[in-house]
Coordinates of C-alpha atoms in Angstrom, one line a residue:
M226 CA -24.3 -94.8 211.5
F227 CA -23.3 -92.1 209.5
S228 CA -20.6 -89.8 210.8
R229 CA -20.7 -86.1 210.0
R230 CA -17.7 -84.4 208.2
K231 CA -16.6 -81.0 209.4
R232 CA -16.7 -78.2 206.9
R233 CA -13.4 -76.1 206.5
K234 CA -13.8 -72.5 207.1
P235 CA -12.4 -70.3 204.3
P236 CA -9.1 -68.4 205.1
V237 CA -10.9 -65.2 205.6
L238 CA -8.0 -63.5 207.3
G239 CA -5.5 -64.1 204.4
I240 CA -8.0 -62.9 201.9
V241 CA -8.6 -59.8 203.8
I242 CA -4.8 -59.1 204.2
L243 CA -4.3 -59.6 200.4
A244 CA -7.1 -57.4 199.6
L245 CA -5.8 -54.7 201.9
V246 CA -2.3 -54.9 200.3
L247 CA -3.7 -54.6 196.8
L248 CA -6.0 -51.9 197.9
G249 CA -3.0 -50.1 199.5
I250 CA -0.9 -50.5 196.4
A251 CA -3.7 -49.3 194.2
A252 CA -4.2 -46.4 196.5
C253 CA -0.5 -45.6 196.4
C254 CA -0.5 -45.7 192.6
V255 CA -3.5 -43.6 192.5
A256 CA -1.8 -41.3 194.9
G257 CA 1.3 -41.2 192.6
T258 CA 3.6 -42.9 195.0
F259 CA 4.4 -45.9 192.8
H260 CA 5.8 -45.8 189.2
V261 CA 8.2 -47.7 186.9
E262 CA 11.4 -45.9 186.1
L263 CA 14.1 -46.8 183.4
Q264 CA 17.6 -46.0 184.4
F265 CA 20.8 -45.8 182.1
E266 CA 23.8 -43.5 181.8
N267 CA 23.6 -41.7 178.5
R268 CA 20.2 -40.2 177.7
Q269 CA 21.7 -37.8 175.0
E270 CA 21.4 -38.4 171.3
I271 CA 24.0 -40.8 170.1
V272 CA 26.1 -39.9 167.0
L273 CA 27.8 -42.8 165.3
E274 CA 30.5 -42.9 162.6
Y275 CA 29.5 -44.8 159.5
G276 CA 30.7 -48.4 159.7
S277 CA 31.3 -48.3 163.5
D278 CA 30.0 -50.9 165.9
F279 CA 26.8 -50.2 167.9
T280 CA 25.5 -52.0 171.0
P281 CA 22.6 -50.4 172.9
E282 CA 23.4 -49.4 176.4
P283 CA 21.6 -51.7 178.9
A284 CA 18.9 -50.1 181.0
T285 CA 17.7 -51.0 184.5
A286 CA 13.9 -50.9 185.5
V287 CA 12.9 -50.0 189.0
I288 CA 9.7 -49.4 190.9
K289 CA 9.8 -46.2 192.8
S290 CA 7.4 -45.0 195.5
S291 CA 7.5 -41.8 197.4
L292 CA 6.3 -43.8 200.4
F293 CA 8.1 -47.0 200.1
G294 CA 11.3 -46.1 198.2
E295 CA 12.9 -47.9 195.2
Y296 CA 12.6 -51.5 194.3
L297 CA 14.5 -53.2 191.5
L298 CA 12.2 -54.6 188.9
T299 CA 14.8 -55.8 186.3
E300 CA 18.5 -55.2 185.3
S301 CA 17.8 -55.6 181.6
A302 CA 14.9 -53.6 180.3
N303 CA 13.5 -54.4 176.9
V304 CA 15.4 -52.7 174.1
Y305 CA 14.0 -52.4 170.5
H306 CA 16.0 -50.7 167.6
S307 CA 16.8 -51.0 163.9
V308 CA 20.1 -49.1 163.9
R309 CA 22.3 -49.9 160.8
T310 CA 25.8 -48.3 160.9
D311 CA 26.3 -49.2 157.3
T312 CA 23.6 -46.8 156.3
V313 CA 23.7 -43.1 157.0
G314 CA 20.5 -41.9 158.7
S315 CA 18.5 -41.3 161.9
Y316 CA 17.3 -44.2 164.0
D317 CA 15.4 -44.7 167.4
V318 CA 16.3 -47.0 170.2
V319 CA 13.3 -47.8 172.4
Y320 CA 13.7 -48.9 176.1
S321 CA 10.6 -50.3 177.9
A322 CA 9.6 -52.0 181.1
G323 CA 6.3 -52.7 183.0
F324 CA 4.8 -54.0 186.1
L325 CA 1.2 -54.8 186.5
W326 CA -0.6 -51.9 184.9
M327 CA 2.4 -49.7 185.1
Q328 CA 4.4 -49.2 181.9
E329 CA 7.4 -47.0 181.0
S330 CA 9.3 -46.4 177.7
I331 CA 12.0 -44.1 176.6
T332 CA 13.1 -43.4 173.0
Q333 CA 16.8 -42.5 172.4
H334 CA 17.8 -41.0 169.0
V335 CA 20.8 -42.4 167.2
T336 CA 22.3 -40.7 164.1
V337 CA 24.7 -42.5 161.8
R338 CA 26.9 -40.0 160.0
D339 CA 29.8 -40.1 157.5
T340 CA 32.4 -37.6 158.6
Q341 CA 35.5 -39.2 157.0
A342 CA 36.8 -37.4 153.9
P343 CA 37.5 -39.3 150.8
T344 CA 41.0 -40.3 149.8
I345 CA 42.6 -39.0 146.5
T346 CA 45.5 -41.0 145.1
L347 CA 47.8 -39.5 142.4
V348 CA 49.7 -41.5 139.8
P349 CA 53.4 -40.6 140.2
D350 CA 55.0 -38.5 137.4
E351 CA 58.5 -37.6 138.5
D352 CA 59.8 -37.8 135.0
T353 CA 57.1 -35.6 133.5
T354 CA 57.6 -32.0 132.5
T355 CA 55.1 -29.4 131.5
L356 CA 55.9 -26.7 129.0
P357 CA 55.5 -23.2 130.2
G358 CA 52.1 -21.8 129.5
E359 CA 50.6 -25.2 128.7
E360 CA 48.2 -27.3 130.6
Y361 CA 49.6 -30.2 132.6
Q362 CA 49.1 -33.5 130.9
E363 CA 47.5 -35.6 133.6
A364 CA 49.3 -38.7 134.7
G365 CA 46.2 -40.0 136.5
F366 CA 44.4 -40.1 139.8
S367 CA 41.6 -41.9 141.7
A368 CA 39.3 -41.0 144.5
W369 CA 37.8 -43.5 147.0
D370 CA 35.2 -42.8 149.7
G371 CA 34.4 -45.2 152.5
Y372 CA 30.7 -44.6 152.1
D373 CA 30.3 -43.7 148.4
G374 CA 33.0 -45.9 147.0
D375 CA 34.7 -44.9 143.8
I376 CA 34.1 -41.2 143.2
T377 CA 36.9 -40.5 140.8
H378 CA 34.4 -39.0 138.4
L379 CA 33.6 -36.3 141.0
V380 CA 37.2 -35.0 141.3
Q381 CA 37.7 -31.4 140.3
K382 CA 41.1 -30.1 139.4
R383 CA 42.7 -26.7 138.7
Q384 CA 46.2 -25.6 137.8
E385 CA 47.8 -22.7 139.6
G386 CA 51.3 -22.1 138.3
S387 CA 53.4 -25.1 139.1
T388 CA 50.7 -26.7 141.3
V389 CA 47.7 -28.8 140.3
I390 CA 45.0 -28.9 143.0
Y391 CA 42.6 -31.8 143.1
T392 CA 39.4 -31.7 145.2
V393 CA 36.5 -34.1 145.7
T394 CA 33.4 -34.0 147.9
D395 CA 31.4 -37.0 148.9
S396 CA 27.7 -37.3 149.3
S397 CA 28.0 -36.4 153.0
G398 CA 29.7 -33.1 152.2
N399 CA 33.2 -34.3 153.3
T400 CA 35.9 -32.7 151.1
A401 CA 39.4 -33.9 150.4
E402 CA 42.2 -32.0 148.7
I403 CA 45.6 -32.9 147.5
R404 CA 48.2 -31.0 145.5
R405 CA 50.7 -32.1 142.9
T406 CA 53.8 -30.0 142.2
I407 CA 54.6 -30.2 138.6
R408 CA 57.9 -29.6 136.9
I409 CA 57.6 -26.7 134.5
D410 CA 60.4 -26.8 132.0
D411 CA 61.2 -26.8 128.3
S412 CA 63.7 -29.4 127.1
V413 CA 62.9 -28.9 123.5
A414 CA 65.4 -26.9 121.4
P415 CA 64.2 -24.4 118.9
E416 CA 63.6 -25.5 115.3
L417 CA 66.2 -23.9 113.1
T418 CA 65.6 -24.0 109.4
L419 CA 67.8 -22.8 106.6
K420 CA 66.4 -21.0 103.6
G421 CA 68.0 -22.1 100.4
E422 CA 70.4 -25.0 100.0
T423 CA 72.5 -26.4 102.8
E424 CA 75.4 -26.7 100.3
M425 CA 76.1 -23.7 98.2
S426 CA 78.7 -22.5 95.7
V427 CA 79.8 -18.9 95.4
Y428 CA 82.0 -17.4 92.7
F429 CA 85.3 -16.1 93.7
G430 CA 85.3 -12.5 94.5
T431 CA 81.6 -12.2 94.7
Q432 CA 79.7 -11.4 97.8
F433 CA 78.3 -14.3 99.7
E434 CA 74.6 -13.5 100.3
D435 CA 73.1 -15.7 102.9
P436 CA 69.7 -16.9 101.8
G437 CA 68.5 -16.6 105.4
Y438 CA 67.1 -18.8 108.1
T439 CA 64.2 -19.1 110.5
A440 CA 64.0 -20.1 114.1
V441 CA 60.9 -21.0 115.9
D442 CA 60.6 -22.2 119.5
N443 CA 57.7 -24.2 121.0
V444 CA 57.6 -21.8 124.0
D445 CA 59.3 -18.5 122.9
G446 CA 57.8 -18.4 119.4
V447 CA 59.8 -16.8 116.7
L448 CA 63.5 -16.4 117.5
T449 CA 64.8 -15.6 114.1
D450 CA 66.3 -12.3 115.3
K451 CA 68.1 -14.2 118.1
V452 CA 70.1 -16.4 115.7
Q453 CA 73.9 -16.0 115.9
V454 CA 75.8 -16.6 112.7
Q455 CA 79.5 -17.5 112.5
S456 CA 81.1 -17.6 109.1
D457 CA 84.6 -18.1 107.9
V458 CA 83.7 -17.7 104.2
N459 CA 86.5 -16.0 102.3
V460 CA 85.4 -15.3 98.8
Y461 CA 88.9 -14.4 97.8
A462 CA 90.2 -17.9 98.6
F463 CA 89.1 -21.1 96.9
G464 CA 87.8 -23.9 99.1
S465 CA 84.9 -25.0 101.3
Y466 CA 83.7 -23.1 104.3
T467 CA 81.2 -23.6 107.0
V468 CA 78.6 -21.1 108.1
T469 CA 77.2 -22.0 111.6
Y470 CA 73.9 -20.8 112.8
T471 CA 73.0 -21.1 116.5
V472 CA 70.0 -20.0 118.6
T473 CA 69.2 -20.6 122.2
D474 CA 65.8 -20.3 123.8
S475 CA 64.9 -18.8 127.2
Y476 CA 65.3 -22.2 128.9
G477 CA 68.8 -22.7 127.6
N478 CA 68.0 -25.2 124.8
T479 CA 70.3 -24.6 121.9
A480 CA 69.9 -25.5 118.2
T481 CA 72.7 -25.5 115.7
I482 CA 72.7 -26.0 112.0
T483 CA 75.4 -25.5 109.4
R484 CA 75.7 -24.5 105.7
K485 CA 78.6 -25.5 103.5
V486 CA 79.8 -22.8 101.2
T487 CA 82.3 -23.6 98.5
V488 CA 84.1 -20.8 96.7
V489 CA 84.5 -21.7 93.1
P490 CA 86.2 -20.1 90.1
A491 CA 84.2 -17.1 88.9
K492 CA 81.9 -17.4 86.0
Q493 CA 83.3 -15.3 83.2
P494 CA 80.9 -13.3 81.1
Q495 CA 80.5 -14.4 77.5
V496 CA 82.8 -12.5 75.2
A497 CA 80.8 -10.5 72.6
P498 CA 82.9 -9.3 69.7
P499 CA 81.7 -5.9 68.5
N500 CA 79.8 -5.4 65.3
G501 CA 81.5 -3.3 62.6
K502 CA 84.9 -1.8 62.8
V503 CA 85.9 -1.0 66.3
I504 CA 89.0 0.6 67.9
Y505 CA 89.7 0.2 71.6
L506 CA 92.2 2.9 72.6
T507 CA 94.0 1.8 75.8
F508 CA 96.5 3.7 77.9
D509 CA 99.0 2.2 80.4
D510 CA 101.1 3.6 83.2
G511 CA 99.1 6.7 83.9
P512 CA 97.9 9.0 85.2
S513 CA 100.5 11.5 84.4
E514 CA 100.9 15.2 83.6
H515 CA 99.6 14.5 80.1
T516 CA 96.4 12.6 81.2
A517 CA 94.3 15.7 81.6
R518 CA 95.1 16.9 78.1
L519 CA 94.3 13.4 76.8
L520 CA 90.9 13.6 78.5
E521 CA 90.2 16.9 76.8
I522 CA 91.0 15.4 73.3
L523 CA 88.8 12.4 73.9
K524 CA 85.9 14.6 75.1
K525 CA 86.3 16.8 72.0
Y526 CA 85.4 13.9 69.8
N527 CA 83.2 12.1 72.3
V528 CA 85.5 9.1 72.2
K529 CA 85.6 6.7 75.1
A530 CA 88.9 4.9 76.0
T531 CA 90.3 2.6 78.6
F532 CA 93.0 3.4 81.2
F533 CA 95.1 0.8 82.9
V534 CA 96.4 2.8 85.8
T535 CA 99.2 2.7 88.3
N536 CA 99.6 4.2 91.8
S537 CA 100.9 7.5 90.5
S538 CA 99.8 11.1 90.8
P539 CA 97.5 12.7 90.1
M540 CA 95.2 9.8 91.2
S541 CA 92.3 12.2 91.7
I542 CA 91.9 12.4 87.9
L543 CA 90.4 8.9 88.0
A544 CA 87.2 10.5 89.1
D545 CA 87.2 12.6 85.8
M546 CA 87.9 9.4 83.8
A547 CA 84.9 7.7 85.4
S548 CA 82.5 10.7 85.0
D549 CA 83.5 11.0 81.3
G550 CA 82.5 7.4 80.7
H551 CA 85.9 5.9 80.2
S552 CA 86.8 2.4 81.5
I553 CA 89.4 2.0 84.3
G554 CA 91.5 -1.1 84.9
V555 CA 94.4 -2.2 87.1
H556 CA 97.9 -2.2 85.7
T557 CA 100.4 -2.2 88.6
A558 CA 101.3 -0.2 91.7
S559 CA 105.1 -0.4 91.4
H560 CA 105.8 -1.7 87.9
V561 CA 108.9 -3.4 89.4
Y562 CA 108.9 -6.8 87.7
R563 CA 111.1 -8.5 90.2
E564 CA 108.7 -7.6 93.0
I565 CA 105.5 -8.1 91.2
Y566 CA 106.3 -11.5 89.8
A567 CA 108.2 -12.8 92.8
S568 CA 105.1 -14.9 93.8
E569 CA 101.4 -15.1 93.3
E570 CA 100.9 -13.4 96.7
A571 CA 103.3 -10.6 95.7
F572 CA 101.4 -10.0 92.5
F573 CA 98.0 -9.7 94.2
R574 CA 99.4 -7.5 96.9
D575 CA 100.5 -5.1 94.2
F576 CA 97.3 -5.5 92.3
K577 CA 95.1 -4.8 95.4
I578 CA 96.8 -1.4 96.1
V579 CA 95.6 0.0 92.8
H580 CA 92.3 -1.9 92.8
D581 CA 91.4 -0.4 96.2
K582 CA 92.5 3.1 95.1
I583 CA 90.2 3.0 92.0
E584 CA 87.3 1.9 94.2
E585 CA 88.1 4.6 96.8
I586 CA 88.1 7.4 94.2
T587 CA 85.5 6.3 91.8
G588 CA 83.3 3.8 93.7
I589 CA 83.9 1.3 90.9
K590 CA 85.1 -2.2 91.8
T591 CA 86.7 -2.9 88.4
T592 CA 87.4 -6.4 87.1
L593 CA 89.5 -5.1 84.2
M594 CA 93.3 -5.5 84.3
R595 CA 96.5 -5.7 82.2
F596 CA 99.6 -7.5 83.3
P597 CA 102.8 -5.4 83.5
G598 CA 104.6 -6.4 80.3
G599 CA 101.5 -8.2 79.1
S600 CA 100.6 -11.9 79.6
S601 CA 103.3 -13.0 77.1
N602 CA 106.1 -11.2 79.0
T603 CA 109.4 -13.0 79.6
V604 CA 110.6 -10.6 82.3
S605 CA 109.0 -12.9 84.8
C606 CA 111.0 -16.0 83.7
F607 CA 113.0 -15.8 86.9
N608 CA 109.9 -17.4 88.5
K609 CA 109.2 -20.3 86.2
G610 CA 105.6 -20.7 85.1
I611 CA 104.2 -17.8 87.1
M612 CA 102.4 -16.3 84.1
S613 CA 100.6 -19.6 83.4
R614 CA 99.5 -19.7 87.0
L615 CA 98.5 -16.0 87.2
T616 CA 96.5 -16.0 84.0
K617 CA 94.4 -18.9 85.3
L618 CA 94.1 -17.4 88.8
V619 CA 92.9 -13.9 87.6
T620 CA 90.4 -15.7 85.3
D621 CA 89.2 -17.9 88.2
Y622 CA 89.0 -14.8 90.4
G623 CA 86.5 -13.2 88.0
L624 CA 88.9 -10.7 86.5
Q625 CA 89.3 -10.0 82.8
Y626 CA 92.9 -9.4 81.6
F627 CA 93.6 -7.6 78.3
D628 CA 96.6 -7.8 76.0
W629 CA 96.6 -6.0 72.7
N630 CA 96.7 -6.7 69.0
V631 CA 98.0 -3.2 67.9
N632 CA 101.2 -1.8 69.5
S633 CA 101.9 1.9 69.0
N634 CA 105.5 1.0 70.1
D635 CA 105.5 4.2 72.2
A636 CA 107.3 2.2 74.9
G637 CA 109.9 0.9 72.5
G638 CA 111.8 2.7 69.8
T639 CA 109.1 5.1 68.8
V640 CA 109.7 8.6 70.2
S641 CA 107.5 10.8 67.9
S642 CA 103.8 11.3 67.5
E643 CA 104.1 10.7 63.8
D644 CA 105.6 7.3 64.3
V645 CA 103.0 6.5 66.9
Y646 CA 100.3 7.5 64.5
N647 CA 101.7 5.5 61.7
N648 CA 102.2 2.4 63.9
V649 CA 98.6 2.5 65.1
I650 CA 97.1 3.1 61.6
A651 CA 99.1 0.3 60.2
G652 CA 98.1 -2.0 63.0
V653 CA 94.4 -1.2 62.8
S654 CA 94.0 -1.5 59.1
G655 CA 92.4 -4.7 58.0
K656 CA 91.2 -5.7 61.5
D657 CA 87.5 -5.9 62.6
Y658 CA 88.5 -4.8 66.0
S659 CA 91.7 -3.5 67.4
V660 CA 93.0 -3.2 71.0
V661 CA 95.6 -0.4 70.7
L662 CA 98.4 -0.2 73.3
Q663 CA 99.6 3.3 74.2
H664 CA 101.1 5.0 77.3
D665 CA 99.7 8.3 78.5
I666 CA 103.0 9.0 80.3
H667 CA 104.5 10.0 77.0
G668 CA 103.5 13.4 75.6
Y669 CA 104.3 12.4 72.0
S670 CA 101.9 9.5 72.3
V671 CA 99.2 11.7 73.6
D672 CA 99.9 14.1 70.7
A673 CA 99.1 11.3 68.2
V674 CA 95.7 10.5 69.7
E675 CA 93.7 13.3 67.9
L676 CA 95.1 12.3 64.5
I677 CA 94.3 8.7 65.2
I678 CA 90.7 9.6 66.1
Q679 CA 90.3 11.7 63.0
W680 CA 91.5 9.0 60.8
G681 CA 89.4 6.3 62.4
L682 CA 86.2 8.4 62.2
A683 CA 86.9 9.2 58.6
N684 CA 87.3 5.6 57.8
G685 CA 84.2 4.3 59.5
Y686 CA 85.6 3.1 62.8
T687 CA 83.8 3.3 66.1
F688 CA 85.8 4.0 69.3
L689 CA 84.7 2.0 72.4
P690 CA 85.9 1.5 75.9
L691 CA 86.7 -2.0 77.1
D692 CA 84.3 -3.9 79.3
S693 CA 84.0 -7.4 80.7
T694 CA 82.6 -8.8 77.5
S695 CA 85.2 -7.2 75.2
P696 CA 87.7 -9.5 73.4
G697 CA 90.9 -9.9 75.4
C698 CA 93.3 -10.2 72.5
H699 CA 95.3 -12.7 74.7
H700 CA 98.8 -13.4 73.8
T701 CA 100.5 -16.8 73.8
I702 CA 101.9 -17.4 77.3
R703 CA 105.7 -17.8 77.3
N704 CA 106.2 -18.4 80.9

């Protein structure tokens, strides 16, 4: 017999309960009592520094109901982002969670910024100096930015006095500045240049005329007017001398240069014997009481003569001699042989007294002279060889000494004008040129002058004063 299996009854009660729950939940959701909520601490926009680390903040998802409270859904909500801290820009971080048909998402903004200024590095230049007014010669620099890399080419610089300011701005607008203090100084001495030769010769007794110089400084410019000149040149003493030129710029740099000057024997003018028959009337030892009368006689015939004067009165008459066109030379101040020829120094001391007096009264710096007693004198023999030395010295000094080839003998045995006249005429006759020795301190010698002039003019002679080119009629030196 067949048995009959019992049919199971469906779990009606369970189904009903589940349906009621779902219906309740749906009703609650519809009523707004259920929703998914994302929870995390920082909901503000996040700003990150370029190159920093970034980890999204974890978020918790809960189900909240106004009727049933809050239920944890998950402690790690879904997080989606593409944030790159190695690239400046704006990014989004998206948090999301869901339950059944309920979904929730939140977007958080993240900004990656570069706020770090670049770094400027200067090449050291402690030993470098910059000339005043000139631009600093750059020693070197570099600029590096954490985001842009090498931005040396973007560096801007400017110089303000003794400071060079370097600035650079990166692509994010961050600016860096650094300053270099420069040493402004001038260590270069002026350039001092001599005009003319660095070694020169100057004739004895002639003025040393400096050819000049120039001084130029790299900062101060032309400094020629600041040059200091020190010279020990003595044109009245043979030898070599040094002229020193010195100039200092405003920074204390000094330049010095020297010139060597050698005083050498004077160059004597070429002797030019006169053309035709010439008489040179010369008068020693004046002026005297007879000199004014002599000048009148000479003026009467327009004859020019030569006076070798002493330091005797009236010296003022020398001005008349000069204005009348006569030549004036030095004879002696004292005419004391023992004093004059005691030494070379003694001779020139005596000489200088008369020489300076002539220049003082007439303005003439004469080079004409006659030795007391003539160059052939023997009154100086107490000082052996002094005349040999003096004749060379005066020639080296640029002086012209004159002896005579016609002697009136008015300082010897002749004491009358007639004898003076005869002596002169006899001496002149037969000579192309004659240098006549007379003394205007003797009246009888002056008395003979007019007759001598008349005879000379009548016989075709010309009367001339001596000058530096006239024949010296030098005697044979006997000491």
